[in-house]
Amino acid sequence: MDNMIGSTIAFVIGLIYIPVLLAIARSLGLYAVVREREAQVFTLFGKVIGTLDEPGLRFPLAHFGLRALLLPFFGKRYKVSTALRQHYLRDQMVNSEEGTPMGVGLWYEMQVSDPIAYLFNNANPEGSLQANVASAAVSTLSNLEMDKMLEDRHQLSRRVRAEVSPLSERWGYRLGSVYIRKVAFTDRQMVDNITDKVVKRLIQVTSAMKQDGENRVGLIQSQTAYKVSQQMAEAAATRPAIVGEALNAIAERDPEVLDTVLEVMETEQLLASKAEVEVLPRDSEILVQLGATL
């Protein structure tokens, strides 16, 4: 029983004192915990003695020697995040070649590549990067044609990155992707004018397309009517020849049938003309009487 009580007391004391001992060891610089995407820069008497950038449990004594024992008293430790960071700059004012004021939105990435240069070569590296990206965008996009500014954003983004990258590397960070996400008009009246022009242009294009369609339909109809009339005329022209050939054949075989056919055709023509016809009996002497009267 006494052994069990003693073990419990030892366990409780360990739970209390082990974190305290670890905290004292960490404050004395006996070990350091480096996180993912992090670098720790150590300075002694104002001078950089080294950097720890491998994640995990690290021992400064193994990296910096006995000087690590002086770090808690005469040195300083800086923690620098090396993770990829993204920023967005809104409404950077530029003027097109036509003098149109426009607002540009820029999205870019940055990552610390040299923690020492990042800490000591520039007092405000992120602000300087933001200012450099903004100035590079303004200098690159100003006085460009409006169409090029709106359509060639990929090429212009690469030009902005190429202009900023050399300076950013001297300051300890690497500029990642740069992209012009938004190009907008800042003058509301100009936006309304452009909208009206676009609407009118769309109406013109729509009416032109409609008129072109109607013209094409009319052309197709006229061509079809012409071909149909041509075919009908050709058919009408060939009908007399066919009928003539048939009548000649009939005349060769039976002239009486030919006479009958001609009488029928003559009767059909007479009926089709709707002329008045007077029928007289065979033994009528009206014509003789009319001749005698005259």
CSV table of N, CA and C in Angstrom, one decimal, residues 133-287:
chain,number,residue,atom,x,y,z
A,133,VAL,N,4.9,46.2,-56.0
A,133,VAL,CA,4.0,45.6,-56.9
A,133,VAL,C,3.0,46.6,-57.5
A,134,ALA,N,2.5,47.5,-56.6
A,134,ALA,CA,1.6,48.5,-57.1
A,134,ALA,C,2.3,49.5,-58.1
A,135,SER,N,3.5,49.9,-57.8
A,135,SER,CA,4.2,50.8,-58.7
A,135,SER,C,4.5,50.2,-60.0
A,136,ALA,N,4.9,48.9,-59.9
A,136,ALA,CA,5.2,48.2,-61.2
A,136,ALA,C,4.0,48.0,-62.0
A,137,ALA,N,2.8,47.7,-61.4
A,137,ALA,CA,1.6,47.6,-62.1
A,137,ALA,C,1.2,48.9,-62.8
A,138,VAL,N,1.3,50.0,-62.0
A,138,VAL,CA,1.0,51.3,-62.6
A,138,VAL,C,1.9,51.7,-63.8
A,139,SER,N,3.2,51.4,-63.6
A,139,SER,CA,4.1,51.8,-64.7
A,139,SER,C,3.9,50.9,-65.9
A,140,THR,N,3.5,49.6,-65.7
A,140,THR,CA,3.3,48.7,-66.8
A,140,THR,C,2.0,48.9,-67.5
A,141,LEU,N,1.0,49.2,-66.8
A,141,LEU,CA,-0.3,49.3,-67.4
A,141,LEU,C,-0.7,50.7,-67.9
A,142,SER,N,0.0,51.8,-67.4
A,142,SER,CA,-0.4,53.1,-67.7
A,142,SER,C,-0.1,53.4,-69.2
A,143,ASN,N,-0.9,54.1,-69.8
A,143,ASN,CA,-0.8,54.6,-71.2
A,143,ASN,C,-0.8,53.4,-72.2
A,144,LEU,N,-1.5,52.3,-71.8
A,144,LEU,CA,-1.7,51.2,-72.7
A,144,LEU,C,-3.1,51.4,-73.4
A,145,GLU,N,-3.2,50.8,-74.5
A,145,GLU,CA,-4.6,50.8,-75.2
A,145,GLU,C,-5.6,50.0,-74.3
A,146,MET,N,-6.8,50.6,-74.3
A,146,MET,CA,-7.8,50.0,-73.4
A,146,MET,C,-8.1,48.5,-73.8
A,147,ASP,N,-8.1,48.2,-75.1
A,147,ASP,CA,-8.3,46.8,-75.5
A,147,ASP,C,-7.2,45.9,-75.0
A,148,LYS,N,-6.0,46.3,-75.1
A,148,LYS,CA,-4.8,45.5,-74.7
A,148,LYS,C,-4.9,45.3,-73.2
A,149,MET,N,-5.3,46.4,-72.4
A,149,MET,CA,-5.3,46.3,-71.0
A,149,MET,C,-6.4,45.3,-70.5
A,150,LEU,N,-7.5,45.2,-71.3
A,150,LEU,CA,-8.6,44.3,-71.0
A,150,LEU,C,-8.4,42.9,-71.4
A,151,GLU,N,-7.6,42.7,-72.5
A,151,GLU,CA,-7.5,41.4,-73.1
A,151,GLU,C,-6.2,40.6,-72.8
A,152,ASP,N,-5.1,41.4,-72.6
A,152,ASP,CA,-3.8,40.8,-72.5
A,152,ASP,C,-3.3,40.8,-71.0
A,153,ARG,N,-4.2,40.4,-70.1
A,153,ARG,CA,-3.9,40.4,-68.7
A,153,ARG,C,-2.8,39.4,-68.3
A,154,HIS,N,-2.8,38.3,-68.9
A,154,HIS,CA,-1.8,37.2,-68.6
A,154,HIS,C,-0.4,37.7,-68.9
A,155,GLN,N,-0.2,38.3,-70.1
A,155,GLN,CA,1.1,38.8,-70.5
A,155,GLN,C,1.5,40.0,-69.6
A,156,LEU,N,0.6,40.9,-69.3
A,156,LEU,CA,0.9,42.0,-68.5
A,156,LEU,C,1.3,41.6,-67.0
A,157,SER,N,0.6,40.5,-66.6
A,157,SER,CA,0.9,40.0,-65.2
A,157,SER,C,2.3,39.5,-65.2
A,158,ARG,N,2.8,38.8,-66.2
A,158,ARG,CA,4.2,38.3,-66.2
A,158,ARG,C,5.2,39.5,-66.3
A,159,ARG,N,4.8,40.5,-67.0
A,159,ARG,CA,5.7,41.7,-67.0
A,159,ARG,C,5.8,42.3,-65.6
A,160,VAL,N,4.7,42.4,-64.9
A,160,VAL,CA,4.8,43.0,-63.5
A,160,VAL,C,5.7,42.1,-62.6
A,161,ARG,N,5.5,40.8,-62.7
A,161,ARG,CA,6.3,39.9,-61.9
A,161,ARG,C,7.8,40.0,-62.2
A,162,ALA,N,8.1,40.1,-63.5
A,162,ALA,CA,9.5,40.2,-63.9
A,162,ALA,C,10.2,41.5,-63.4
A,163,GLU,N,9.4,42.5,-63.3
A,163,GLU,CA,9.9,43.8,-62.8
A,163,GLU,C,10.2,43.8,-61.3
A,164,VAL,N,9.3,43.1,-60.6
A,164,VAL,CA,9.4,43.2,-59.1
A,164,VAL,C,10.4,42.1,-58.6
A,165,SER,N,10.5,40.9,-59.2
A,165,SER,CA,11.2,39.8,-58.7
A,165,SER,C,12.7,40.1,-58.3
A,166,PRO,N,13.5,40.8,-59.1
A,166,PRO,CA,14.9,41.0,-58.7
A,166,PRO,C,15.0,41.8,-57.4
A,167,LEU,N,14.2,42.8,-57.2
A,167,LEU,CA,14.3,43.6,-56.0
A,167,LEU,C,13.8,42.8,-54.8
A,168,SER,N,12.8,42.0,-55.0
A,168,SER,CA,12.3,41.2,-53.8
A,168,SER,C,13.3,40.1,-53.4
A,169,GLU,N,14.0,39.6,-54.3
A,169,GLU,CA,15.0,38.6,-53.9
A,169,GLU,C,16.1,39.2,-53.0
A,170,ARG,N,16.5,40.4,-53.3
A,170,ARG,CA,17.5,41.1,-52.5
A,170,ARG,C,17.0,41.3,-51.0
A,171,TRP,N,15.7,41.4,-50.9
A,171,TRP,CA,15.1,41.6,-49.6
A,171,TRP,C,14.7,40.4,-48.9
A,172,GLY,N,15.0,39.2,-49.4
A,172,GLY,CA,14.8,38.0,-48.7
A,172,GLY,C,13.5,37.2,-48.9
A,173,TYR,N,12.7,37.6,-49.9
A,173,TYR,CA,11.5,36.9,-50.2
A,173,TYR,C,11.4,36.7,-51.7
A,174,ARG,N,10.6,35.7,-52.0
A,174,ARG,CA,10.5,35.3,-53.4
A,174,ARG,C,9.0,35.6,-53.8
A,175,LEU,N,8.9,36.3,-54.9
A,175,LEU,CA,7.6,36.7,-55.4
A,175,LEU,C,7.1,35.5,-56.3
A,176,GLY,N,5.9,35.0,-55.9
A,176,GLY,CA,5.3,33.9,-56.6
A,176,GLY,C,4.4,34.4,-57.8
A,177,SER,N,3.3,33.9,-58.0
A,177,SER,CA,2.4,34.2,-59.1
A,177,SER,C,1.9,35.6,-58.9
A,178,VAL,N,1.7,36.4,-60.0
A,178,VAL,CA,1.1,37.7,-60.0
A,178,VAL,C,0.1,37.6,-61.1
A,179,TYR,N,-1.1,38.1,-60.7
A,179,TYR,CA,-2.2,38.1,-61.7
A,179,TYR,C,-3.1,39.3,-61.6
A,180,ILE,N,-3.4,39.9,-62.7
A,180,ILE,CA,-4.3,41.1,-62.8
A,180,ILE,C,-5.7,40.5,-62.8
A,181,ARG,N,-6.4,40.5,-61.7
A,181,ARG,CA,-7.7,39.9,-61.6
A,181,ARG,C,-8.8,40.7,-62.1
A,182,LYS,N,-8.7,42.0,-62.0
A,182,LYS,CA,-9.8,42.9,-62.3
A,182,LYS,C,-9.3,44.2,-62.9
A,183,VAL,N,-10.0,44.6,-64.0
A,183,VAL,CA,-9.8,45.9,-64.6
A,183,VAL,C,-11.1,46.5,-64.8
A,184,ALA,N,-11.4,47.6,-64.1
A,184,ALA,CA,-12.7,48.2,-64.0
A,184,ALA,C,-12.6,49.7,-64.3
A,185,PHE,N,-13.7,50.2,-64.8
A,185,PHE,CA,-13.9,51.7,-65.0
A,185,PHE,C,-14.3,52.3,-63.7
A,186,THR,N,-13.7,53.4,-63.3
A,186,THR,CA,-14.0,54.1,-62.1
A,186,THR,C,-15.0,55.2,-62.2
A,187,ASP,N,-15.2,55.7,-63.5
A,187,ASP,CA,-16.2,56.8,-63.7
A,187,ASP,C,-17.5,56.2,-64.1
A,188,ARG,N,-18.5,56.4,-63.2
A,188,ARG,CA,-19.8,55.8,-63.4
A,188,ARG,C,-20.5,56.3,-64.7
A,189,GLN,N,-20.3,57.6,-65.0
A,189,GLN,CA,-20.9,58.1,-66.2
A,189,GLN,C,-20.3,57.4,-67.5
A,190,MET,N,-19.0,57.2,-67.4
A,190,MET,CA,-18.4,56.5,-68.5
A,190,MET,C,-18.9,55.1,-68.7
A,191,VAL,N,-19.1,54.4,-67.5
A,191,VAL,CA,-19.6,53.1,-67.6
A,191,VAL,C,-21.0,53.1,-68.2
A,192,ASP,N,-21.8,54.1,-67.8
A,192,ASP,CA,-23.2,54.1,-68.4
A,192,ASP,C,-23.1,54.4,-69.9
A,193,ASN,N,-22.2,55.3,-70.3
A,193,ASN,CA,-22.0,55.6,-71.8
A,193,ASN,C,-21.6,54.3,-72.5
A,194,ILE,N,-20.6,53.6,-72.0
A,194,ILE,CA,-20.1,52.4,-72.6
A,194,ILE,C,-21.2,51.4,-72.7
A,195,THR,N,-22.0,51.3,-71.6
A,195,THR,CA,-23.2,50.3,-71.6
A,195,THR,C,-24.2,50.7,-72.7
A,196,ASP,N,-24.5,52.0,-72.9
A,196,ASP,CA,-25.4,52.4,-73.9
A,196,ASP,C,-24.8,52.1,-75.3
A,197,LYS,N,-23.5,52.3,-75.5
A,197,LYS,CA,-22.9,52.0,-76.8
A,197,LYS,C,-23.0,50.5,-77.1
A,198,VAL,N,-22.7,49.7,-76.1
A,198,VAL,CA,-22.7,48.3,-76.2
A,198,VAL,C,-24.1,47.8,-76.6
A,199,VAL,N,-25.1,48.3,-75.9
A,199,VAL,CA,-26.5,47.9,-76.2
A,199,VAL,C,-26.9,48.3,-77.6
A,200,LYS,N,-26.6,49.6,-78.0
A,200,LYS,CA,-26.9,50.0,-79.4
A,200,LYS,C,-26.2,49.1,-80.4
A,201,ARG,N,-24.9,48.8,-80.1
A,201,ARG,CA,-24.2,48.0,-81.0
A,201,ARG,C,-24.8,46.6,-81.1
A,202,LEU,N,-25.2,46.0,-80.0
A,202,LEU,CA,-25.9,44.7,-80.0
A,202,LEU,C,-27.2,44.8,-80.9
A,203,ILE,N,-27.9,45.9,-80.7
A,203,ILE,CA,-29.2,46.1,-81.5
A,203,ILE,C,-28.8,46.1,-83.0
A,204,GLN,N,-27.8,46.9,-83.3
A,204,GLN,CA,-27.4,47.0,-84.7
A,204,GLN,C,-27.0,45.6,-85.3
A,205,VAL,N,-26.2,44.9,-84.5
A,205,VAL,CA,-25.7,43.6,-85.0
A,205,VAL,C,-26.9,42.6,-85.1
A,206,THR,N,-27.8,42.7,-84.1
A,206,THR,CA,-29.0,41.8,-84.2
A,206,THR,C,-29.9,42.1,-85.4
A,207,SER,N,-30.1,43.4,-85.7
A,207,SER,CA,-30.9,43.8,-86.8
A,207,SER,C,-30.2,43.5,-88.1
A,208,ALA,N,-28.9,43.6,-88.1
A,208,ALA,CA,-28.1,43.3,-89.3
A,208,ALA,C,-28.2,41.8,-89.6
A,209,MET,N,-28.1,41.0,-88.5
A,209,MET,CA,-28.2,39.5,-88.7
A,209,MET,C,-29.6,39.1,-89.2
A,210,LYS,N,-30.6,39.8,-88.6
A,210,LYS,CA,-32.0,39.5,-89.0
A,210,LYS,C,-32.2,39.9,-90.5
A,211,GLN,N,-31.7,41.1,-90.9
A,211,GLN,CA,-31.9,41.5,-92.3
A,211,GLN,C,-31.1,40.5,-93.2
A,212,ASP,N,-29.9,40.1,-92.8
A,212,ASP,CA,-29.1,39.2,-93.6
A,212,ASP,C,-29.9,37.9,-93.8
A,213,GLY,N,-30.5,37.4,-92.7
A,213,GLY,CA,-31.3,36.2,-92.8
A,213,GLY,C,-32.5,36.3,-93.7
A,214,GLU,N,-33.2,37.5,-93.6
A,214,GLU,CA,-34.3,37.7,-94.5
A,214,GLU,C,-33.8,37.8,-96.0
A,215,ASN,N,-32.7,38.4,-96.2
A,215,ASN,CA,-32.2,38.5,-97.6
A,215,ASN,C,-31.8,37.1,-98.1
A,216,ARG,N,-31.2,36.3,-97.2
A,216,ARG,CA,-30.9,34.9,-97.7
A,216,ARG,C,-32.1,34.1,-98.0
A,217,VAL,N,-33.1,34.3,-97.1
A,217,VAL,CA,-34.4,33.5,-97.4
A,217,VAL,C,-35.0,34.0,-98.7
A,218,GLY,N,-35.1,35.3,-98.9
A,218,GLY,CA,-35.6,35.8,-100.2
A,218,GLY,C,-34.8,35.4,-101.4
A,219,LEU,N,-33.5,35.3,-101.2
A,219,LEU,CA,-32.7,34.9,-102.3
A,219,LEU,C,-33.0,33.4,-102.6
A,220,ILE,N,-33.1,32.6,-101.6
A,220,ILE,CA,-33.4,31.2,-101.8
A,220,ILE,C,-34.7,31.0,-102.4
A,221,GLN,N,-35.7,31.8,-102.0
A,221,GLN,CA,-37.1,31.7,-102.6
A,221,GLN,C,-37.1,32.1,-104.0
A,222,SER,N,-36.4,33.2,-104.4
A,222,SER,CA,-36.3,33.6,-105.8
A,222,SER,C,-35.6,32.6,-106.6
A,223,GLN,N,-34.5,32.0,-106.1
A,223,GLN,CA,-33.8,31.0,-106.9
A,223,GLN,C,-34.7,29.8,-107.1
A,224,THR,N,-35.4,29.4,-106.0
A,224,THR,CA,-36.3,28.2,-106.2
A,224,THR,C,-37.4,28.5,-107.2
A,225,ALA,N,-38.0,29.7,-107.1
A,225,ALA,CA,-39.1,30.1,-108.0
A,225,ALA,C,-38.5,30.1,-109.5
A,226,TYR,N,-37.3,30.6,-109.6
A,226,TYR,CA,-36.7,30.7,-111.0
A,226,TYR,C,-36.5,29.2,-111.5
A,227,LYS,N,-36.0,28.4,-110.7
A,227,LYS,CA,-35.8,27.0,-111.1
A,227,LYS,C,-37.1,26.3,-111.4
A,228,VAL,N,-38.1,26.5,-110.6
A,228,VAL,CA,-39.4,25.9,-110.8
A,228,VAL,C,-40.0,26.4,-112.2
A,229,SER,N,-40.0,27.7,-112.4
A,229,SER,CA,-40.5,28.3,-113.6
A,229,SER,C,-39.7,27.8,-114.8
A,230,GLN,N,-38.4,27.7,-114.6
A,230,GLN,CA,-37.6,27.2,-115.7
A,230,GLN,C,-38.0,25.7,-116.1
A,231,GLN,N,-38.2,24.9,-115.0
A,231,GLN,CA,-38.6,23.5,-115.3
A,231,GLN,C,-40.0,23.5,-115.9
A,232,MET,N,-40.9,24.3,-115.5
A,232,MET,CA,-42.2,24.4,-116.0
A,232,MET,C,-42.2,24.8,-117.5
A,233,ALA,N,-41.4,25.8,-117.8
A,233,ALA,CA,-41.2,26.3,-119.2
A,233,ALA,C,-40.7,25.2,-120.1
A,234,GLU,N,-39.7,24.5,-119.5
A,234,GLU,CA,-39.1,23.4,-120.3
A,234,GLU,C,-40.2,22.3,-120.6
A,235,ALA,N,-41.0,22.0,-119.5
A,235,ALA,CA,-42.0,21.0,-119.7
A,235,ALA,C,-43.1,21.5,-120.7
A,236,ALA,N,-43.5,22.8,-120.6
A,236,ALA,CA,-44.4,23.3,-121.5
A,236,ALA,C,-43.9,23.3,-123.0
A,237,ALA,N,-42.6,23.5,-123.1
A,237,ALA,CA,-42.0,23.6,-124.4
A,237,ALA,C,-42.0,22.2,-125.0
A,238,THR,N,-41.8,21.2,-124.2
A,238,THR,CA,-41.7,19.8,-124.8
A,238,THR,C,-43.1,19.2,-125.0
A,239,ARG,N,-44.1,19.8,-124.4
A,239,ARG,CA,-45.5,19.2,-124.6
A,239,ARG,C,-45.9,19.2,-126.1
A,240,PRO,N,-45.8,20.4,-126.8
A,240,PRO,CA,-46.3,20.3,-128.2
A,240,PRO,C,-45.5,19.3,-129.1
A,241,ALA,N,-44.2,19.1,-128.8
A,241,ALA,CA,-43.5,18.1,-129.6
A,241,ALA,C,-44.0,16.7,-129.3
A,242,ILE,N,-44.2,16.5,-128.0
A,242,ILE,CA,-44.7,15.1,-127.7
A,242,ILE,C,-46.1,14.9,-128.3
A,243,VAL,N,-47.0,15.9,-128.2
A,243,VAL,CA,-48.3,15.8,-128.8
A,243,VAL,C,-48.3,15.6,-130.3
A,244,GLY,N,-47.4,16.4,-130.9
A,244,GLY,CA,-47.2,16.3,-132.4
A,244,GLY,C,-46.8,15.0,-132.8
A,245,GLU,N,-45.8,14.4,-132.1
A,245,GLU,CA,-45.3,13.1,-132.4
A,245,GLU,C,-46.4,12.0,-132.3
A,246,ALA,N,-47.2,12.2,-131.2
A,246,ALA,CA,-48.4,11.3,-131.0
A,246,ALA,C,-49.4,11.4,-132.1
A,247,LEU,N,-49.7,12.6,-132.6
A,247,LEU,CA,-50.7,12.8,-133.6
A,247,LEU,C,-50.1,12.3,-135.0
A,248,ASN,N,-48.9,12.5,-135.2
A,248,ASN,CA,-48.3,11.9,-136.5
A,248,ASN,C,-48.4,10.4,-136.5
A,249,ALA,N,-48.1,9.8,-135.3
A,249,ALA,CA,-48.2,8.4,-135.2
A,249,ALA,C,-49.6,7.9,-135.5
A,250,ILE,N,-50.6,8.6,-134.9
A,250,ILE,CA,-52.0,8.3,-135.1
A,250,ILE,C,-52.4,8.4,-136.6
A,251,ALA,N,-51.9,9.6,-137.2
A,251,ALA,CA,-52.2,9.8,-138.6
A,251,ALA,C,-51.7,8.7,-139.5
A,252,GLU,N,-50.6,8.2,-139.2
A,252,GLU,CA,-50.0,7.1,-140.0
A,252,GLU,C,-50.8,5.8,-139.9
A,253,ARG,N,-51.4,5.6,-138.7
A,253,ARG,CA,-52.1,4.3,-138.5
A,253,ARG,C,-53.5,4.4,-138.9
A,254,ASP,N,-54.2,5.6,-138.6
A,254,ASP,CA,-55.7,5.7,-138.8
A,254,ASP,C,-56.0,7.2,-138.9
A,255,PRO,N,-56.2,7.7,-140.1
A,255,PRO,CA,-56.5,9.1,-140.3
A,255,PRO,C,-57.8,9.5,-139.8
A,256,GLU,N,-58.8,8.6,-139.7
A,256,GLU,CA,-60.1,8.9,-139.2
A,256,GLU,C,-60.0,9.2,-137.7
A,257,VAL,N,-59.2,8.5,-137.0
A,257,VAL,CA,-59.0,8.7,-135.6
A,257,VAL,C,-58.3,10.1,-135.4
A,258,LEU,N,-57.4,10.4,-136.3
A,258,LEU,CA,-56.8,11.7,-136.2
A,258,LEU,C,-57.8,12.8,-136.4
A,259,ASP,N,-58.7,12.7,-137.3
A,259,ASP,CA,-59.7,13.7,-137.5
A,259,ASP,C,-60.6,13.8,-136.3
A,260,THR,N,-61.0,12.7,-135.7
A,260,THR,CA,-61.8,12.8,-134.5
A,260,THR,C,-61.1,13.5,-133.4
A,261,VAL,N,-59.8,13.1,-133.2
A,261,VAL,CA,-59.0,13.8,-132.1
A,261,VAL,C,-58.9,15.3,-132.3
A,262,LEU,N,-58.7,15.7,-133.6
A,262,LEU,CA,-58.6,17.1,-133.8
A,262,LEU,C,-59.9,17.8,-133.6
A,263,GLU,N,-61.0,17.2,-133.9
A,263,GLU,CA,-62.3,17.8,-133.6
A,263,GLU,C,-62.5,17.9,-132.1
A,264,VAL,N,-62.1,16.9,-131.4
A,264,VAL,CA,-62.3,17.0,-129.9
A,264,VAL,C,-61.4,18.1,-129.4
A,265,MET,N,-60.2,18.2,-129.9
A,265,MET,CA,-59.3,19.3,-129.4
A,265,MET,C,-59.9,20.6,-129.8
A,266,GLU,N,-60.4,20.7,-131.0
A,266,GLU,CA,-61.0,22.0,-131.4
A,266,GLU,C,-62.2,22.4,-130.5
A,267,THR,N,-63.0,21.3,-130.2
A,267,THR,CA,-64.1,21.6,-129.3
A,267,THR,C,-63.7,22.0,-127.9
A,268,GLU,N,-62.6,21.4,-127.4
A,268,GLU,CA,-62.1,21.8,-126.1
A,268,GLU,C,-61.6,23.2,-126.1
A,269,GLN,N,-60.9,23.6,-127.2
A,269,GLN,CA,-60.5,25.0,-127.3
A,269,GLN,C,-61.6,26.0,-127.3
A,270,LEU,N,-62.7,25.6,-128.1
A,270,LEU,CA,-63.8,26.4,-128.2
A,270,LEU,C,-64.5,26.6,-126.9
A,271,LEU,N,-64.7,25.5,-126.1
A,271,LEU,CA,-65.3,25.6,-124.8
A,271,LEU,C,-64.4,26.4,-123.8
A,272,ALA,N,-63.1,26.2,-123.9
A,272,ALA,CA,-62.3,26.9,-123.0
A,272,ALA,C,-62.3,28.4,-123.3
A,273,SER,N,-62.6,28.8,-124.6
A,273,SER,CA,-62.6,30.3,-124.9
A,273,SER,C,-63.9,30.9,-124.4
A,274,LYS,N,-65.0,30.1,-124.0
A,274,LYS,CA,-66.3,30.6,-123.6
A,274,LYS,C,-66.9,31.5,-124.6
A,275,ALA,N,-66.7,31.2,-125.8
A,275,ALA,CA,-67.4,32.0,-126.9
A,275,ALA,C,-68.8,31.5,-127.1
A,276,GLU,N,-69.7,32.4,-127.6
A,276,GLU,CA,-71.1,32.0,-127.9
A,276,GLU,C,-71.2,31.2,-129.2
A,277,VAL,N,-71.8,30.1,-129.1
A,277,VAL,CA,-72.0,29.2,-130.2
A,277,VAL,C,-73.4,29.1,-130.6
A,278,GLU,N,-73.8,29.2,-131.8
A,278,GLU,CA,-75.1,29.0,-132.3
A,278,GLU,C,-75.2,27.7,-133.2
A,279,VAL,N,-76.0,26.8,-132.8
A,279,VAL,CA,-76.1,25.5,-133.5
A,279,VAL,C,-77.4,25.6,-134.4
A,280,LEU,N,-77.2,25.3,-135.6
A,280,LEU,CA,-78.3,25.3,-136.7
A,280,LEU,C,-78.5,23.9,-137.2
A,281,PRO,N,-79.7,23.5,-137.4
A,281,PRO,CA,-80.0,22.2,-137.9
A,281,PRO,C,-79.4,22.1,-139.4
A,282,ARG,N,-79.3,20.9,-139.8
A,282,ARG,CA,-78.7,20.6,-141.1
A,282,ARG,C,-79.6,21.2,-142.3
A,283,ASP,N,-80.9,21.1,-142.1
A,283,ASP,CA,-81.8,21.5,-143.2
A,283,ASP,C,-82.3,22.9,-143.1
A,284,SER,N,-81.6,23.7,-142.3
A,284,SER,CA,-82.0,25.0,-142.1
A,284,SER,C,-81.6,25.9,-143.3
A,285,GLU,N,-82.6,26.8,-143.8
A,285,GLU,CA,-82.3,27.6,-144.9
A,285,GLU,C,-82.1,29.1,-144.5
A,286,ILE,N,-81.7,29.3,-143.2
A,286,ILE,CA,-81.6,30.7,-142.7
A,286,ILE,C,-80.4,31.4,-143.5
A,287,LEU,N,-79.4,30.7,-143.7
A,287,LEU,CA,-78.3,31.3,-144.4
A,287,LEU,C,-78.6,31.7,-145.8
